[in-house]
Short mmCIF file of C-alpha atoms in Angstrom, two decimals:
data_model
loop_
_atom_site.label_atom_id
_atom_site.label_comp_id
_atom_site.label_asym_id
_atom_site.label_seq_id
_atom_site.Cartn_x
_atom_site.Cartn_y
_atom_site.Cartn_z
CA MET A 19 -2.11 -2.75 -26.98
CA ASP A 20 -5.54 -1.14 -27.52
CA LEU A 21 -8.36 -3.57 -26.54
CA SER A 22 -11.49 -1.22 -26.06
CA LEU A 23 -13.78 -2.44 -28.90
CA TYR A 24 -12.47 -6.33 -29.82
CA LEU A 25 -13.65 -7.45 -32.89
CA VAL A 26 -13.91 -11.82 -33.20
CA THR A 27 -14.64 -13.27 -36.52
CA ASP A 28 -17.16 -15.80 -37.50
CA SER A 29 -17.85 -16.19 -40.58
CA GLY A 30 -20.76 -18.04 -40.05
CA LEU A 31 -22.64 -14.57 -39.42
CA LEU A 32 -22.03 -12.90 -41.70
CA ALA A 33 -24.46 -10.88 -43.31
CA GLN A 34 -25.22 -9.88 -46.99
CA SER A 35 -24.30 -6.76 -48.42
CA GLY A 36 -26.08 -4.21 -50.50
CA GLY A 37 -26.98 -6.71 -53.61
CA GLY A 38 -27.44 -9.31 -51.93
CA GLU A 39 -24.10 -11.92 -51.53
CA LYS A 40 -22.35 -12.68 -48.27
CA ARG A 41 -19.84 -10.50 -47.36
CA ASP A 42 -16.62 -12.05 -46.70
CA LEU A 43 -14.61 -11.69 -43.72
CA PRO A 44 -11.09 -9.35 -44.99
CA GLY A 45 -13.46 -6.88 -45.86
CA THR A 46 -16.00 -6.80 -43.16
CA VAL A 47 -12.36 -7.51 -40.54
CA ALA A 48 -11.61 -4.12 -42.68
CA ALA A 49 -14.46 -2.09 -42.75
CA ALA A 50 -14.71 -3.02 -38.64
CA ILE A 51 -10.88 -1.14 -38.74
CA ARG A 52 -11.87 1.61 -39.58
CA GLY A 53 -14.42 2.47 -37.48
CA GLY A 54 -12.69 1.76 -35.01
CA VAL A 55 -12.38 -2.47 -34.17
CA SER A 56 -8.68 -2.14 -32.26
CA ILE A 57 -7.86 -5.63 -32.41
CA VAL A 58 -9.09 -9.01 -34.21
CA GLN A 59 -9.45 -12.60 -32.82
CA LEU A 60 -9.67 -15.48 -35.68
CA ARG A 61 -12.02 -17.21 -34.39
CA GLU A 62 -13.50 -19.88 -37.34
CA LYS A 63 -13.82 -22.98 -35.60
CA THR A 64 -15.44 -24.92 -38.29
CA LEU A 65 -13.44 -24.56 -41.25
CA ASP A 66 -10.38 -27.76 -41.82
CA THR A 67 -6.84 -26.59 -41.73
CA ARG A 68 -6.03 -25.61 -45.06
CA SER A 69 -8.84 -23.15 -45.18
CA PHE A 70 -7.86 -21.57 -41.67
CA VAL A 71 -4.70 -20.95 -42.37
CA LEU A 72 -5.76 -19.22 -46.36
CA LEU A 73 -8.41 -17.04 -44.48
CA ALA A 74 -5.67 -16.48 -41.23
CA HIS A 75 -3.73 -14.81 -44.40
CA GLY A 76 -5.89 -12.76 -45.66
CA VAL A 77 -7.34 -11.20 -42.17
CA LYS A 78 -3.81 -10.74 -41.52
CA ALA A 79 -3.01 -8.75 -44.89
CA VAL A 80 -5.28 -6.29 -43.42
CA CYS A 81 -4.78 -6.31 -39.87
CA LYS A 82 -1.78 -5.12 -41.19
CA ALA A 83 -1.80 -2.34 -43.60
CA ALA A 84 -3.72 -0.99 -40.60
CA ALA A 85 -0.99 -1.38 -38.20
CA VAL A 86 -4.16 -3.54 -35.82
CA PRO A 87 -2.75 -6.69 -33.62
CA PHE A 88 -4.60 -9.69 -35.19
CA LEU A 89 -4.95 -13.18 -33.14
CA VAL A 90 -6.22 -16.44 -33.66
CA ASN A 91 -8.43 -18.82 -31.81
CA ASP A 92 -7.40 -21.38 -30.26
CA ARG A 93 -5.17 -23.11 -32.95
CA LEU A 94 -1.49 -22.19 -32.26
CA ASP A 95 -0.40 -23.92 -35.80
CA ILE A 96 -2.61 -21.50 -37.53
CA ALA A 97 -0.89 -18.66 -35.76
CA LEU A 98 2.51 -20.20 -36.59
CA ALA A 99 1.70 -20.96 -39.68
CA VAL A 100 1.53 -17.38 -40.47
CA ASP A 101 3.29 -16.02 -37.25
CA SER A 102 -0.12 -13.85 -36.46
CA ASP A 103 0.69 -10.83 -33.08
CA GLY A 104 -0.18 -13.47 -30.66
CA VAL A 105 -3.24 -16.82 -29.30
CA HIS A 106 -6.16 -16.61 -27.24
CA ILE A 107 -6.47 -19.71 -25.18
CA GLY A 108 -9.54 -21.82 -23.12
CA GLN A 109 -9.05 -23.33 -20.20
CA ASP A 110 -8.96 -26.64 -22.53
CA ASP A 111 -6.85 -25.14 -24.93
CA MET A 112 -2.84 -25.85 -25.02
CA PRO A 113 -1.83 -24.77 -21.11
CA LEU A 114 -0.47 -21.06 -21.35
CA LYS A 115 3.25 -21.80 -20.11
CA ASP A 116 3.67 -24.35 -23.53
CA ALA A 117 1.90 -21.85 -25.71
CA ARG A 118 4.46 -19.61 -24.14
CA ARG A 119 7.83 -21.38 -24.99
CA LEU A 120 6.72 -22.11 -28.64
CA LEU A 121 5.47 -18.83 -29.25
CA GLY A 122 7.96 -16.52 -28.09
CA MET A 123 7.62 -13.30 -24.92
CA ASP A 124 6.88 -10.74 -27.79
CA LYS A 125 3.50 -12.94 -28.94
CA ILE A 126 0.85 -11.64 -27.74
CA ILE A 127 -1.69 -14.35 -24.98
CA GLY A 128 -5.03 -13.97 -24.45
CA VAL A 129 -6.74 -16.36 -21.96
CA THR A 130 -10.32 -17.34 -21.31
CA VAL A 131 -11.38 -17.02 -17.60
CA GLU A 132 -14.79 -17.48 -15.79
CA THR A 133 -13.79 -18.09 -12.38
CA VAL A 134 -11.75 -16.03 -10.18
CA GLU A 135 -9.38 -18.75 -9.53
CA GLN A 136 -8.25 -18.89 -13.01
CA ALA A 137 -7.91 -15.55 -13.93
CA LEU A 138 -5.38 -15.19 -11.24
CA ASN A 139 -3.91 -18.91 -12.44
CA ALA A 140 -3.41 -16.29 -15.71
CA TYR A 141 -2.23 -13.93 -14.20
CA ARG A 142 0.41 -15.89 -12.21
CA GLN A 143 1.76 -17.21 -15.97
CA GLY A 144 1.82 -14.87 -17.82
CA ALA A 145 -1.44 -14.34 -19.86
CA ASP A 146 -0.67 -10.91 -21.39
CA TYR A 147 -5.06 -9.85 -21.00
CA VAL A 148 -7.63 -12.21 -19.37
CA GLY A 149 -11.02 -12.43 -21.61
CA THR A 150 -13.83 -13.24 -18.86
CA SER A 151 -16.63 -15.96 -20.49
CA ALA A 152 -19.83 -13.98 -21.55
CA ILE A 153 -21.33 -11.57 -19.60
CA PHE A 154 -24.72 -12.23 -20.87
CA GLU A 155 -26.40 -15.17 -22.45
CA THR A 156 -25.78 -15.61 -26.71
CA THR A 157 -25.75 -18.44 -28.98
CA THR A 158 -21.88 -16.77 -30.19
CA LYS A 159 -20.17 -17.95 -26.61
CA VAL A 160 -20.84 -20.72 -25.07
CA HIS A 161 -20.65 -21.85 -21.48
CA PRO A 162 -18.91 -24.77 -21.58
CA HIS A 163 -19.88 -27.28 -18.83
CA GLY A 164 -23.28 -25.53 -18.11
CA VAL A 165 -21.86 -21.73 -16.46
CA PRO A 166 -24.15 -19.48 -16.38
CA ALA A 167 -22.83 -16.67 -17.93
CA LEU A 168 -20.98 -14.41 -15.28
CA GLY A 169 -23.65 -11.12 -15.42
CA GLU A 170 -22.55 -7.84 -14.04
CA GLU A 171 -21.86 -9.01 -10.78
CA GLY A 172 -19.00 -12.24 -12.13
CA VAL A 173 -17.17 -9.77 -14.40
CA ALA A 174 -16.32 -7.71 -12.10
CA LYS A 175 -15.24 -10.28 -9.63
CA ILE A 176 -12.66 -11.25 -11.54
CA LEU A 177 -11.56 -7.80 -12.24
CA VAL A 178 -11.21 -7.18 -8.81
CA ALA A 179 -9.04 -9.73 -8.67
CA ILE A 180 -7.32 -9.06 -10.95
CA LYS A 181 -6.41 -5.86 -10.36
CA ALA A 182 -5.38 -6.74 -6.72
CA GLU A 183 -2.75 -9.62 -8.09
CA GLU A 184 -1.57 -6.09 -10.04
CA LYS A 185 -0.86 -4.42 -6.48
CA ARG A 186 0.19 -7.31 -5.13
CA ALA A 187 2.98 -8.22 -7.93
CA LEU A 188 3.84 -5.35 -8.05
CA SER A 189 4.57 -3.84 -4.03
CA LEU A 190 6.85 -6.89 -4.00
CA GLY A 191 9.05 -6.15 -7.54
CA GLU A 192 7.74 -10.15 -8.13
CA LEU A 193 7.40 -10.11 -12.49
CA GLY A 194 7.35 -13.58 -12.36
CA LEU A 195 6.40 -15.14 -15.85
CA ARG A 196 5.11 -11.55 -16.38
CA LYS A 197 5.87 -9.68 -19.33
CA ARG A 198 4.35 -6.32 -17.54
CA PHE A 199 2.28 -5.87 -14.20
CA GLU A 200 -0.92 -5.10 -15.96
CA CYS A 201 -3.30 -6.95 -17.04
CA PRO A 202 -6.10 -6.21 -18.58
CA VAL A 203 -9.67 -7.82 -18.17
CA ILE A 204 -12.55 -7.89 -21.09
CA THR A 205 -15.67 -9.02 -21.13
CA ILE A 206 -17.23 -10.75 -24.26
CA GLY A 207 -21.12 -12.00 -24.50
CA GLY A 208 -24.44 -10.31 -25.69
CA ILE A 209 -22.53 -7.08 -26.18
CA ASN A 210 -24.25 -4.79 -28.37
CA SER A 211 -24.16 -0.84 -29.00
CA THR A 212 -27.81 -0.83 -26.32
CA ASN A 213 -26.23 -2.09 -23.43
CA VAL A 214 -22.57 -1.77 -23.41
CA ALA A 215 -22.11 1.65 -21.84
CA LYS A 216 -24.83 0.35 -18.52
CA LEU A 217 -22.56 -3.06 -18.68
CA LEU A 218 -19.39 -0.80 -19.13
CA ALA A 219 -20.15 1.42 -15.31
CA GLU A 220 -21.94 -0.75 -13.93
CA THR A 221 -18.73 -3.49 -13.17
CA SER A 222 -17.06 -0.45 -12.58
CA ALA A 223 -19.01 -0.02 -10.30
CA LEU A 224 -19.84 -3.19 -8.45
CA ALA A 225 -15.99 -3.65 -9.02
CA SER A 226 -15.47 -0.51 -6.42
CA ALA A 227 -18.11 -1.31 -4.62
CA ILE A 228 -15.70 -4.69 -4.05
CA ASP A 229 -12.71 -3.45 -4.06
CA VAL A 230 -11.94 -1.79 -0.05
CA ALA A 231 -8.35 -0.81 -2.07
CA SER A 232 -9.59 2.02 -3.80
CA LEU A 233 -7.87 -0.01 -7.09
CA SER A 234 -10.80 1.05 -9.39
CA PRO A 235 -10.66 -1.02 -11.52
CA ARG A 236 -12.18 -1.08 -14.69
CA LEU A 237 -12.48 -3.18 -17.92
CA SER A 238 -10.44 -2.22 -20.79
CA GLY A 239 -12.04 -3.16 -23.12
CA VAL A 240 -14.96 -5.38 -24.84
CA ALA A 241 -15.55 -8.50 -28.00
CA VAL A 242 -18.00 -8.32 -29.50
CA VAL A 243 -19.38 -10.79 -32.35
CA SER A 244 -22.24 -10.78 -34.60
CA ALA A 245 -22.84 -7.15 -32.93
CA ILE A 246 -20.49 -5.78 -35.05
CA ILE A 247 -20.03 -9.45 -37.94
CA SER A 248 -23.88 -9.37 -38.69
CA ASP A 249 -23.99 -6.28 -39.35
CA HIS A 250 -25.04 -5.34 -42.79
CA ASP A 251 -22.34 -2.18 -42.38
CA PRO A 252 -20.00 -3.83 -40.42
CA GLU A 253 -18.07 0.06 -40.67
CA LEU A 254 -20.62 1.56 -38.99
CA ALA A 255 -22.02 -0.84 -36.34
CA ALA A 256 -18.36 -0.98 -34.81
CA ARG A 257 -18.20 3.18 -34.82
CA ALA A 258 -21.60 3.56 -32.49
CA LEU A 259 -18.92 0.87 -30.43
CA SER A 260 -16.57 2.60 -30.13
CA THR A 261 -17.57 6.10 -29.72
CA ILE A 262 -19.84 4.63 -26.69
CA VAL A 263 -16.44 2.77 -25.69
CA ARG A 264 -13.42 4.56 -25.75
CA PRO A 265 -14.65 6.56 -24.23
CA LEU A 266 -15.42 4.64 -20.66
CA VAL A 267 -12.16 2.65 -20.43
CA GLU A 268 -9.73 5.51 -22.04
CA SER A 269 -7.13 5.72 -19.37
CA HIS A 270 -7.21 1.68 -20.41
CA LEU A 271 -5.05 2.92 -23.63
CA PRO A 272 -1.67 3.13 -24.34
CA THR A 273 -0.49 5.70 -24.93
CA PRO A 274 -0.26 7.22 -28.83
CA SER A 275 2.80 6.98 -29.10
CA ILE A 276 3.19 3.50 -28.46
CA SER A 277 2.48 1.67 -31.99
CA LYS A 278 -0.04 -1.09 -31.44
CA ILE A 279 1.77 -4.14 -32.58
CA MET A 280 4.91 -1.80 -31.85
CA PRO A 281 7.65 -5.22 -29.88
CA ASP A 282 7.53 -4.45 -26.06
CA LYS A 283 11.45 -3.15 -26.14
CA THR A 284 11.78 -3.85 -22.14
CA THR A 285 10.56 -7.79 -23.66
CA GLU A 286 12.79 -7.55 -26.18
CA LEU A 287 15.44 -6.30 -24.39
CA LEU A 288 14.33 -9.19 -21.19
CA GLY A 289 15.53 -11.92 -23.88
CA LYS A 290 18.78 -10.89 -25.30
CA VAL A 291 19.90 -9.99 -21.28
CA LEU A 292 18.52 -13.85 -20.34
CA ALA A 293 20.86 -15.03 -24.24
CA ALA A 294 24.41 -13.13 -22.46
CA PHE A 295 22.76 -15.13 -18.62
CA ASP A 296 23.47 -18.05 -21.20
CA LYS A 297 26.12 -17.59 -23.19
CA VAL A 298 28.62 -16.76 -20.00
CA LYS A 299 27.62 -20.15 -18.19
CA ALA A 300 28.27 -22.12 -20.86
CA ASP A 301 31.95 -19.63 -22.40
CA ARG A 302 32.90 -18.55 -19.66
CA PRO A 303 34.70 -15.72 -20.29
CA LEU A 304 38.29 -14.62 -19.33
CA VAL A 305 38.04 -10.81 -17.64
CA HIS A 306 40.88 -8.81 -17.41
CA ASN A 307 40.49 -6.35 -14.09
CA ILE A 308 43.43 -3.48 -13.84
CA THR A 309 41.87 -2.94 -10.49
CA ASN A 310 41.65 -1.69 -6.78
CA TYR A 311 42.99 -3.09 -3.95
CA VAL A 312 40.36 -2.12 -1.76
CA VAL A 313 37.69 -5.02 -3.99
CA MET A 314 40.56 -7.34 -5.94
CA ARG A 315 38.78 -10.26 -4.13
CA VAL A 316 35.64 -9.36 -4.51
CA SER A 317 35.85 -8.77 -7.44
CA ALA A 318 36.49 -11.94 -8.76
CA ASP A 319 34.90 -13.51 -6.87
CA ALA A 320 31.54 -12.22 -7.98
CA ILE A 321 33.20 -12.99 -11.44
CA LEU A 322 33.32 -16.48 -10.34
CA GLY A 323 29.61 -16.95 -9.23
CA ALA A 324 27.96 -15.13 -12.46
CA GLY A 325 30.06 -17.16 -14.58
CA GLY A 326 32.74 -15.80 -15.60
CA SER A 327 36.95 -16.10 -14.69
CA PRO A 328 38.76 -13.54 -12.96
CA LEU A 329 42.12 -12.77 -14.02
CA MET A 330 44.22 -9.81 -11.20
CA ALA A 331 47.31 -7.85 -12.57
CA HIS A 332 48.19 -4.75 -13.13
CA SER A 333 52.39 -4.68 -14.37
CA PRO A 334 52.92 -2.90 -17.43
CA ARG A 335 55.75 -5.73 -18.37
CA GLU A 336 52.37 -7.55 -19.62
CA MET A 337 49.75 -6.09 -20.55
CA ASP A 338 50.28 -6.76 -24.31
CA ASP A 339 50.28 -10.10 -23.62
CA ILE A 340 47.38 -10.56 -20.91
CA VAL A 341 45.13 -8.74 -22.90
CA SER A 342 45.84 -10.89 -26.02
CA PHE A 343 44.04 -13.66 -25.09
CA VAL A 344 41.27 -12.36 -22.21
CA HIS A 345 37.72 -11.54 -23.06
CA CYS A 346 37.04 -8.66 -21.88
CA LEU A 347 39.40 -6.21 -20.03
CA VAL A 348 37.74 -4.09 -16.86
CA ILE A 349 39.32 -0.03 -16.14
CA ASN A 350 38.91 0.59 -12.35
CA ILE A 351 40.73 4.42 -11.08
CA GLY A 352 40.03 3.14 -7.00
CA THR A 353 43.70 2.71 -6.28
CA LEU A 354 45.26 4.76 -9.05
CA SER A 355 48.96 5.28 -9.00
CA ASP A 356 51.01 6.60 -12.47
CA PRO A 357 52.31 2.76 -12.84
CA TRP A 358 49.18 2.09 -12.83
CA ILE A 359 47.54 4.21 -15.30
CA ALA A 360 50.85 3.11 -17.55
CA ALA A 361 48.94 -0.45 -17.88
CA MET A 362 45.60 0.83 -18.15
CA LYS A 363 46.89 2.24 -21.24
CA MET A 364 49.33 -0.35 -22.58
CA ALA A 365 46.06 -2.79 -21.68
CA ALA A 366 43.60 0.00 -23.28
CA THR A 367 45.27 -0.18 -26.81
CA LYS A 368 45.90 -3.44 -27.00
CA ALA A 369 42.00 -4.54 -25.83
CA ASN A 370 41.47 -1.64 -28.44
CA THR A 371 43.36 -3.07 -31.41
CA ARG A 372 41.24 -6.57 -30.29
CA ARG A 373 38.16 -4.98 -30.55
CA ILE A 374 37.29 -6.27 -27.31
CA PRO A 375 34.75 -4.89 -24.81
CA ILE A 376 35.85 -2.52 -21.65
CA VAL A 377 34.34 -1.93 -18.79
CA LEU A 378 35.75 1.18 -16.91
CA ASP A 379 34.36 2.55 -13.80
CA PRO A 380 35.69 6.29 -12.47
CA VAL A 381 35.62 5.78 -8.56
CA GLY A 382 35.35 8.66 -7.27
CA ALA A 383 36.77 11.28 -10.24
CA GLY A 384 35.14 13.82 -8.76
CA ALA A 385 36.88 13.35 -6.53
CA THR A 386 40.28 15.06 -6.83
CA PRO A 387 41.32 16.66 -10.43
CA TYR A 388 43.97 13.79 -10.50
CA ARG A 389 41.74 11.08 -10.94
CA MET A 390 38.78 13.03 -13.43
CA GLU A 391 41.78 14.25 -15.44
CA THR A 392 42.90 10.54 -16.08
CA VAL A 393 39.88 9.57 -16.16
CA LEU A 394 39.12 11.88 -19.24
CA ASP A 395 42.25 10.84 -21.21
CA LEU A 396 41.19 7.24 -20.33
CA LEU A 397 37.76 8.86 -22.19
CA ARG A 398 38.87 10.40 -24.92
CA SER A 399 42.04 8.31 -26.68
CA TYR A 400 40.41 4.84 -26.02
CA LYS A 401 37.20 3.39 -26.93
CA VAL A 402 35.22 2.67 -24.01
CA SER A 403 32.20 0.85 -23.81
CA ILE A 404 31.05 0.61 -21.22
CA LEU A 405 31.24 4.08 -18.13
CA LYS A 406 29.71 1.95 -15.50
CA GLY A 407 29.49 5.05 -12.20
CA ASN A 408 27.59 5.82 -8.95
CA GLN A 409 25.45 9.43 -10.00
CA GLY A 410 28.73 11.78 -8.53
CA GLU A 411 30.93 9.75 -10.79
CA ILE A 412 28.67 10.56 -13.97
CA GLY A 413 27.16 13.46 -12.60
CA SER A 414 31.49 14.85 -12.34
CA LEU A 415 31.66 14.47 -16.27
CA VAL A 416 28.72 16.73 -16.83
CA LYS A 417 31.04 20.12 -16.96
CA HIS A 418 33.34 18.37 -19.15
CA CYS A 419 30.42 17.58 -21.84
CA ARG A 420 30.23 20.26 -25.02
CA SER A 421 26.34 20.26 -24.63
CA SER A 422 25.73 20.26 -20.62
CA THR A 423 25.25 24.77 -20.99
CA ASP A 424 21.82 23.76 -19.51
CA LEU A 425 21.97 20.60 -17.25
CA ASP A 426 21.47 21.48 -13.38
CA THR A 427 22.82 17.61 -11.48
CA GLY A 428 21.22 18.65 -8.85
CA SER A 429 22.97 17.71 -5.46
CA ALA A 430 24.67 15.26 -6.53
CA SER A 431 28.13 14.87 -5.84
CA SER A 432 31.66 13.13 -5.15
CA ARG A 433 32.25 12.36 -1.74
CA GLY A 434 35.70 10.36 -2.05
CA VAL A 435 33.61 7.01 -3.00
CA ASP A 436 31.10 7.44 -2.44
CA ALA A 437 28.07 9.67 -3.84
CA ALA A 438 25.93 12.23 -2.30
CA GLY A 439 22.67 13.68 -2.73
CA ASP A 440 20.43 12.83 -6.32
CA LEU A 441 20.93 13.87 -10.15
CA ALA A 442 18.14 16.48 -10.84
CA ASP A 443 17.44 15.42 -14.04
CA PRO A 444 19.37 11.48 -13.96
CA VAL A 445 18.20 10.39 -17.51
CA ARG A 446 19.54 13.50 -18.98
CA VAL A 447 23.17 13.35 -17.71
CA ALA A 448 23.02 9.37 -18.55
CA THR A 449 22.15 9.85 -21.97
CA THR A 450 24.55 13.34 -22.48
CA VAL A 451 27.56 11.92 -21.17
CA ALA A 452 26.95 9.19 -23.41
CA LEU A 453 26.86 10.88 -26.36
CA GLU A 454 29.59 13.54 -25.40
CA PHE A 455 32.17 10.05 -24.90
CA GLY A 456 29.99 7.30 -27.32
CA ALA A 457 30.00 5.13 -24.37
CA THR A 458 26.96 2.79 -22.88
CA VAL A 459 26.93 4.15 -18.94
CA CYS A 460 25.56 2.47 -16.06
CA MET A 461 24.57 4.78 -14.18
CA SER A 462 23.25 3.15 -10.29
CA GLY A 463 21.72 4.27 -7.99
CA ALA A 464 18.80 4.24 -5.98
CA VAL A 465 17.23 3.38 -8.72
CA ASP A 466 19.80 2.45 -11.53
CA TYR A 467 19.82 4.71 -15.26
CA ILE A 468 21.31 3.23 -18.35
CA SER A 469 22.09 4.91 -21.68
CA ASP A 470 23.83 4.69 -24.96
CA GLY A 471 22.56 8.34 -25.90
CA ASN A 472 19.83 6.96 -28.06
CA VAL A 473 18.11 4.65 -25.64
CA VAL A 474 17.55 4.79 -22.00
CA VAL A 475 17.28 2.00 -19.20
CA LYS A 476 15.94 1.88 -16.02
CA CYS A 477 16.95 -1.04 -13.58
CA ALA A 478 15.05 -0.91 -10.78
CA ASN A 479 16.34 -4.10 -8.61
CA GLY A 480 18.46 -4.16 -5.33
CA ASN A 481 18.46 -2.67 -1.62
CA ASP A 482 19.74 -0.41 1.12
CA GLN A 483 22.11 -3.29 3.03
CA LEU A 484 24.61 -2.92 -0.96
CA GLY A 485 25.61 0.41 0.60
CA LEU A 486 26.61 -1.48 3.98
CA ILE A 487 29.80 -3.54 2.41
CA THR A 488 32.83 -2.08 1.62
CA GLY A 489 33.26 -2.42 -3.64
CA THR A 490 29.44 -3.33 -4.65
CA GLY A 491 29.69 -1.41 -7.26
CA CYS A 492 32.77 -2.51 -8.38
CA ILE A 493 31.99 -5.67 -8.42
CA THR A 494 28.78 -5.06 -10.11
CA SER A 495 31.74 -3.09 -12.98
CA ALA A 496 32.85 -6.42 -12.94
CA VAL A 497 30.35 -8.46 -13.48
CA ILE A 498 28.74 -6.21 -16.76
CA GLY A 499 32.46 -7.40 -17.43
CA CYS A 500 31.45 -11.20 -17.57
CA PHE A 501 28.55 -10.25 -20.10
CA ALA A 502 31.02 -7.21 -21.75
CA GLY A 503 33.60 -10.73 -22.96
CA VAL A 504 30.07 -12.94 -24.34
CA VAL A 505 28.43 -10.23 -26.46
CA GLY A 506 30.20 -7.56 -27.92
CA VAL A 507 32.03 -4.43 -28.12
CA ASP A 508 28.51 -3.04 -29.73
CA GLU A 509 26.24 -4.48 -27.13
CA GLY A 510 26.88 -2.32 -23.55
CA ILE A 511 23.16 -1.88 -22.97
CA VAL A 512 22.63 -5.74 -22.41
CA ALA A 513 25.81 -6.48 -20.79
CA SER A 514 24.74 -3.78 -18.17
CA VAL A 515 21.17 -3.73 -17.76
CA ALA A 516 22.56 -7.41 -17.07
CA GLY A 517 25.54 -6.82 -14.54
CA THR A 518 23.18 -4.71 -12.84
CA LEU A 519 20.18 -7.17 -12.53
CA LEU A 520 22.03 -9.95 -11.34
CA ILE A 521 24.00 -7.98 -8.29
CA GLY A 522 20.40 -6.24 -8.21
CA ILE A 523 18.98 -9.02 -7.39
CA ALA A 524 21.21 -10.90 -5.53
CA ALA A 525 21.16 -8.79 -2.72
CA GLU A 526 17.39 -9.05 -3.09
CA LEU A 527 17.55 -12.99 -2.69
CA ALA A 528 20.05 -12.24 0.43
CA VAL A 529 17.80 -10.87 2.72
CA ARG A 530 14.42 -13.15 2.14
CA GLU A 531 15.41 -15.80 4.09
CA ASN A 532 16.61 -14.07 7.13
CA ARG A 533 19.41 -14.86 6.83
CA VAL A 534 21.64 -11.96 7.59
CA ARG A 535 22.13 -9.89 10.63
CA GLY A 536 23.89 -6.82 9.86
CA PRO A 537 27.03 -6.35 6.81
CA ALA A 538 29.13 -8.89 7.10
CA SER A 539 26.80 -11.60 6.73
CA PHE A 540 24.51 -9.60 3.74
CA ARG A 541 28.08 -10.18 2.31
CA THR A 542 27.78 -13.71 2.38
CA ALA A 543 24.31 -14.06 1.57
CA LEU A 544 24.79 -11.62 -1.68
CA PHE A 545 27.69 -13.64 -3.19
CA ASP A 546 26.22 -16.62 -2.50
CA SER A 547 22.88 -15.89 -4.81
CA ILE A 548 25.15 -14.19 -6.74
CA TYR A 549 26.36 -17.85 -7.23
CA ASP A 550 22.12 -19.05 -7.26
CA ILE A 551 21.61 -17.16 -9.41
CA ASP A 552 19.27 -19.63 -12.32
CA ARG A 553 17.78 -17.70 -15.76
CA GLU A 554 14.15 -18.53 -14.60
CA THR A 555 15.13 -16.33 -10.97
CA LEU A 556 16.42 -14.02 -13.01
CA ALA A 557 13.74 -13.68 -15.42
CA LYS A 558 11.37 -12.94 -13.08
CA ARG A 559 11.81 -10.44 -10.06
CA ALA A 560 14.30 -8.82 -13.06
CA LYS A 561 12.44 -4.65 -12.46
CA PHE A 562 13.67 -3.01 -15.24
CA GLU A 563 11.91 -1.34 -18.12
CA VAL A 564 13.03 1.13 -21.43
CA LEU A 565 11.38 4.81 -21.27
#
């Protein structure tokens, strides 16, 4: 989201055209965008609803054609009616949490703040950006309740507070109600081409003087009204401002590869994960596990805690019957034997016939030729939806991929059923294996990488305690099976991210209240946390991004 030059409209300030007629607002906005305006807010305090809607449609069309975000000031009814890219609300408008509930996570919501306290509240409630009240006295931005203009120092204090809160939230890994940790800050009020460079420099200098943690705070842009709307040449006025502002806020602008109005893919994925979470709780999917002796009980307990229903069976004589009524098949090769391999193949055949997901956990795949042959046979003979393994296991499959001739697997290897070392390029490894075998790869490690060969997701929840007890990777595979059972064979990314997040967050919660003294108490606390996690906790604590 590029906030560098933020235009706020006011039809009452429109200048006359060269022919002496008053300019129309859509035309003025179009000219301003050509001059460098990066985002537009329709702010029309005196229009009736019908006139506002008609004008909003016109301005939105101009913004959409230029790929510039279009926001509506205050009026959520107008925003919903015209499907704007978002809204900007003040302290006396609808509460942010209600606006978010009505508009959804994919819309932009900005908030006007007058104080540090209001700014921090807006951050914690999920504002996508904050705009300060007027920095200078102006007739177009009247301060409520007699609040004086903030000045550079007042804006700097808000800026420092927001950046410190970003750092605090990031260090704790607490995203809360936010879509991302960053919250840009802009200011408004009496800004024009003659004073904008000075105010940007002075707010930055004052913020740096206040800031003792070397956060280097800087405004992400400025909002203007009359400096563009009232000008006889709005394109030239916008270009004069943009030429000054953009170099001074360049570090806050998005990378050129990201469209200004492209839906946030991480936010979109979070919505799908939460929907899958709700569906698991509602549907209680039946998950068939052909898994190893060591983790049978804990895998069943994890599935129950997540909201599913476990079934553990491995006799070839009943595979066809059992797979005929389950929602997902999880195959784990931990304690491998020929009869179990026969059962796995029979179950996989039936699962493919019914088109239900198969989750394959290639435990210790690189440890022995027997294990590798079994994994390759399953991957090449059956449609596996999700391949879930650690870096050593997934890395060991790379040499069996046709496109891996120059791929460095670093120091990663299998030590028994555990991973040893790290992959040099985990993203490329996950993507290569996914493309080779036509499965979503869910690769665990200090950071988890998930790829279907096209999309790559990085997940960062979890802690070191997960490595102190047996089978946490296996229970993650089992829980992924719960989600696969409700989203189907084509949503491997959603199921993998959901299961990975659930176990990672549960591990973090398990140690939060000092209940854990060692591996045994951690195991108990982990399973309590799997059961305790609700939708809000999952959304608040999820740490992942679509790369």
